[in-house]
Structure formats: structure tokens, C-alpha cells
Amino acid sequence: MLVIMIKEFLAICEYLKKSGGREARGYLIIERPELEALLNKNRYLTSLEKLKYWKALHWIDADENQTTKKVCVGGVRKRCIKLDLKVYGAMKDVIGRS
């Protein structure tokens, strides 16, 4: 299941990079409803379960007891999900070598 999660994380990061997703300080920033719509395309786990695993594996940056982090978007502070680009790069290297 970990390989499936890695491939899904990579696919979402690649999609966000190609579609002009917001990048800030080494993270891709996405609002939770938008990410949940992407995560629900593959239903091997719920989107919340996936986000909890991603947080435990440090693939996303989140506040304590949350799967989101408060960030400033357009001058307004709102809760978003921050996907770590260092993790994305490392995963891409490992998957590319196999």
C-alpha cells in the first residue's frame, strides 16, 4: 500500500506543479476541498485516512491535531494543506531509479 500512496502523492504534486499550483517556502499549497477531490479518485482509503498517513510520514506540514496549517493566501489567513517539495523530490528520485 505504501507504493500506491507514494505514486498518488507524486501524481498530485506533479498535477499541481503543471497546473500552476501555489508554491511557498518549499511547499505546494492547496485548499483541503480541492485536495480531497483529487484523493477521492482512488478509493483504497478515505481522504482523511490518507492525509493522516501523509502527516505521520511528514509528507505534509500541519498543525498539531490537524491535517492543515494556517497560511496566508491573498492576504487572508486560511487553513490549507502544505505538500513538502523536498519529500516529492526524494520520492521522484527513488521511483525513477527503480
mmCIF file of C-alpha atoms in Angstrom:
data_model
loop_
_atom_site.group_PDB
_atom_site.id
_atom_site.type_symbol
_atom_site.label_atom_id
_atom_site.label_comp_id
_atom_site.label_asym_id
_atom_site.label_seq_id
_atom_site.Cartn_x
_atom_site.Cartn_y
_atom_site.Cartn_z
ATOM 1 C CA MET A 1 0.000 0.000 0.000
ATOM 2 C CA LEU A 2 2.917 2.363 0.632
ATOM 3 C CA VAL A 3 3.921 2.242 -3.044
ATOM 4 C CA ILE A 4 0.362 3.188 -4.028
ATOM 5 C CA MET A 5 0.427 6.107 -1.582
ATOM 6 C CA ILE A 6 3.784 7.293 -2.940
ATOM 7 C CA LYS A 7 2.556 7.154 -6.533
ATOM 8 C CA GLU A 8 -0.590 9.068 -5.608
ATOM 9 C CA PHE A 9 1.428 11.732 -3.737
ATOM 10 C CA LEU A 10 3.761 12.092 -6.738
ATOM 11 C CA ALA A 11 0.855 12.334 -9.179
ATOM 12 C CA ILE A 12 -0.880 15.014 -7.139
ATOM 13 C CA CYS A 13 2.321 17.054 -6.755
ATOM 14 C CA GLU A 14 3.045 16.780 -10.477
ATOM 15 C CA TYR A 15 -0.516 17.822 -11.314
ATOM 16 C CA LEU A 16 -0.283 20.851 -9.015
ATOM 17 C CA LYS A 17 3.099 21.884 -10.435
ATOM 18 C CA LYS A 18 1.843 21.613 -14.036
ATOM 19 C CA SER A 19 -1.448 23.375 -13.333
ATOM 20 C CA GLY A 20 0.274 26.329 -11.685
ATOM 21 C CA GLY A 21 -0.346 25.399 -8.053
ATOM 22 C CA ARG A 22 0.846 27.809 -5.384
ATOM 23 C CA GLU A 23 4.379 27.260 -4.122
ATOM 24 C CA ALA A 24 5.726 28.879 -0.976
ATOM 25 C CA ARG A 25 8.888 28.193 1.017
ATOM 26 C CA GLY A 26 9.385 24.646 -0.224
ATOM 27 C CA TYR A 27 5.734 23.604 -0.142
ATOM 28 C CA LEU A 28 2.868 23.273 -2.581
ATOM 29 C CA ILE A 29 -0.191 24.925 -1.030
ATOM 30 C CA ILE A 30 -3.666 23.558 -1.734
ATOM 31 C CA GLU A 31 -7.017 24.037 -0.059
ATOM 32 C CA ARG A 32 -8.416 20.939 1.605
ATOM 33 C CA PRO A 33 -11.609 20.537 -0.506
ATOM 34 C CA GLU A 34 -9.548 20.678 -3.710
ATOM 35 C CA LEU A 35 -7.086 18.060 -2.436
ATOM 36 C CA GLU A 36 -9.872 15.820 -1.122
ATOM 37 C CA ALA A 37 -11.442 15.811 -4.598
ATOM 38 C CA LEU A 38 -8.115 14.554 -6.008
ATOM 39 C CA LEU A 39 -7.644 11.993 -3.221
ATOM 40 C CA ASN A 40 -11.147 10.592 -3.648
ATOM 41 C CA LYS A 41 -10.386 9.464 -7.205
ATOM 42 C CA ASN A 42 -8.541 6.444 -5.751
ATOM 43 C CA ARG A 43 -10.711 4.959 -3.038
ATOM 44 C CA TYR A 44 -8.376 2.478 -1.334
ATOM 45 C CA LEU A 45 -8.638 4.714 1.795
ATOM 46 C CA THR A 46 -10.688 7.776 2.660
ATOM 47 C CA SER A 47 -9.089 11.149 2.001
ATOM 48 C CA LEU A 48 -8.853 11.808 5.756
ATOM 49 C CA GLU A 49 -7.035 8.494 6.346
ATOM 50 C CA LYS A 50 -4.598 9.297 3.549
ATOM 51 C CA LEU A 51 -3.932 12.752 4.997
ATOM 52 C CA LYS A 52 -3.306 11.279 8.446
ATOM 53 C CA TYR A 53 -0.731 8.874 6.974
ATOM 54 C CA TRP A 54 0.838 11.684 4.952
ATOM 55 C CA LYS A 55 1.166 13.753 8.115
ATOM 56 C CA ALA A 56 2.647 10.845 10.100
ATOM 57 C CA LEU A 57 5.184 10.282 7.307
ATOM 58 C CA HIS A 58 5.984 14.046 7.205
ATOM 59 C CA TRP A 59 4.852 14.425 3.598
ATOM 60 C CA ILE A 60 2.705 17.382 4.645
ATOM 61 C CA ASP A 61 3.228 20.161 7.166
ATOM 62 C CA ALA A 62 0.303 20.503 9.566
ATOM 63 C CA ASP A 63 -0.581 21.946 12.941
ATOM 64 C CA GLU A 64 -0.867 19.646 15.943
ATOM 65 C CA ASN A 65 -4.081 17.565 15.845
ATOM 66 C CA GLN A 66 -4.816 18.874 12.317
ATOM 67 C CA THR A 67 -4.113 17.859 8.741
ATOM 68 C CA THR A 68 -3.975 21.523 7.717
ATOM 69 C CA LYS A 69 -1.839 24.546 8.524
ATOM 70 C CA LYS A 70 -2.813 28.218 8.638
ATOM 71 C CA VAL A 71 -1.217 30.064 5.732
ATOM 72 C CA CYS A 72 -1.660 33.498 4.206
ATOM 73 C CA VAL A 73 -3.404 33.261 0.824
ATOM 74 C CA GLY A 74 -4.157 36.535 -0.917
ATOM 75 C CA GLY A 75 -3.781 38.469 2.320
ATOM 76 C CA VAL A 76 -6.193 36.189 4.182
ATOM 77 C CA ARG A 77 -5.124 33.515 6.672
ATOM 78 C CA LYS A 78 -6.834 30.222 5.967
ATOM 79 C CA ARG A 79 -6.264 26.549 6.631
ATOM 80 C CA CYS A 80 -4.597 24.771 3.731
ATOM 81 C CA ILE A 81 -2.548 21.651 3.149
ATOM 82 C CA LYS A 82 1.176 22.091 2.589
ATOM 83 C CA LEU A 83 2.769 19.329 0.481
ATOM 84 C CA ASP A 84 6.524 19.114 1.108
ATOM 85 C CA LEU A 85 8.501 19.579 -2.121
ATOM 86 C CA LYS A 86 11.652 18.005 -0.599
ATOM 87 C CA VAL A 87 9.698 14.805 0.007
ATOM 88 C CA TYR A 88 8.323 14.994 -3.535
ATOM 89 C CA GLY A 89 11.832 15.368 -4.963
ATOM 90 C CA ALA A 90 13.240 12.475 -2.933
ATOM 91 C CA MET A 91 10.342 10.195 -3.886
ATOM 92 C CA LYS A 92 10.685 11.121 -7.538
ATOM 93 C CA ASP A 93 14.391 10.207 -7.441
ATOM 94 C CA VAL A 94 13.740 6.865 -5.747
ATOM 95 C CA ILE A 95 10.856 5.888 -8.041
ATOM 96 C CA GLY A 96 12.871 6.987 -11.076
ATOM 97 C CA ARG A 97 15.721 4.667 -10.137
ATOM 98 C CA SER A 98 13.587 1.561 -9.718
#
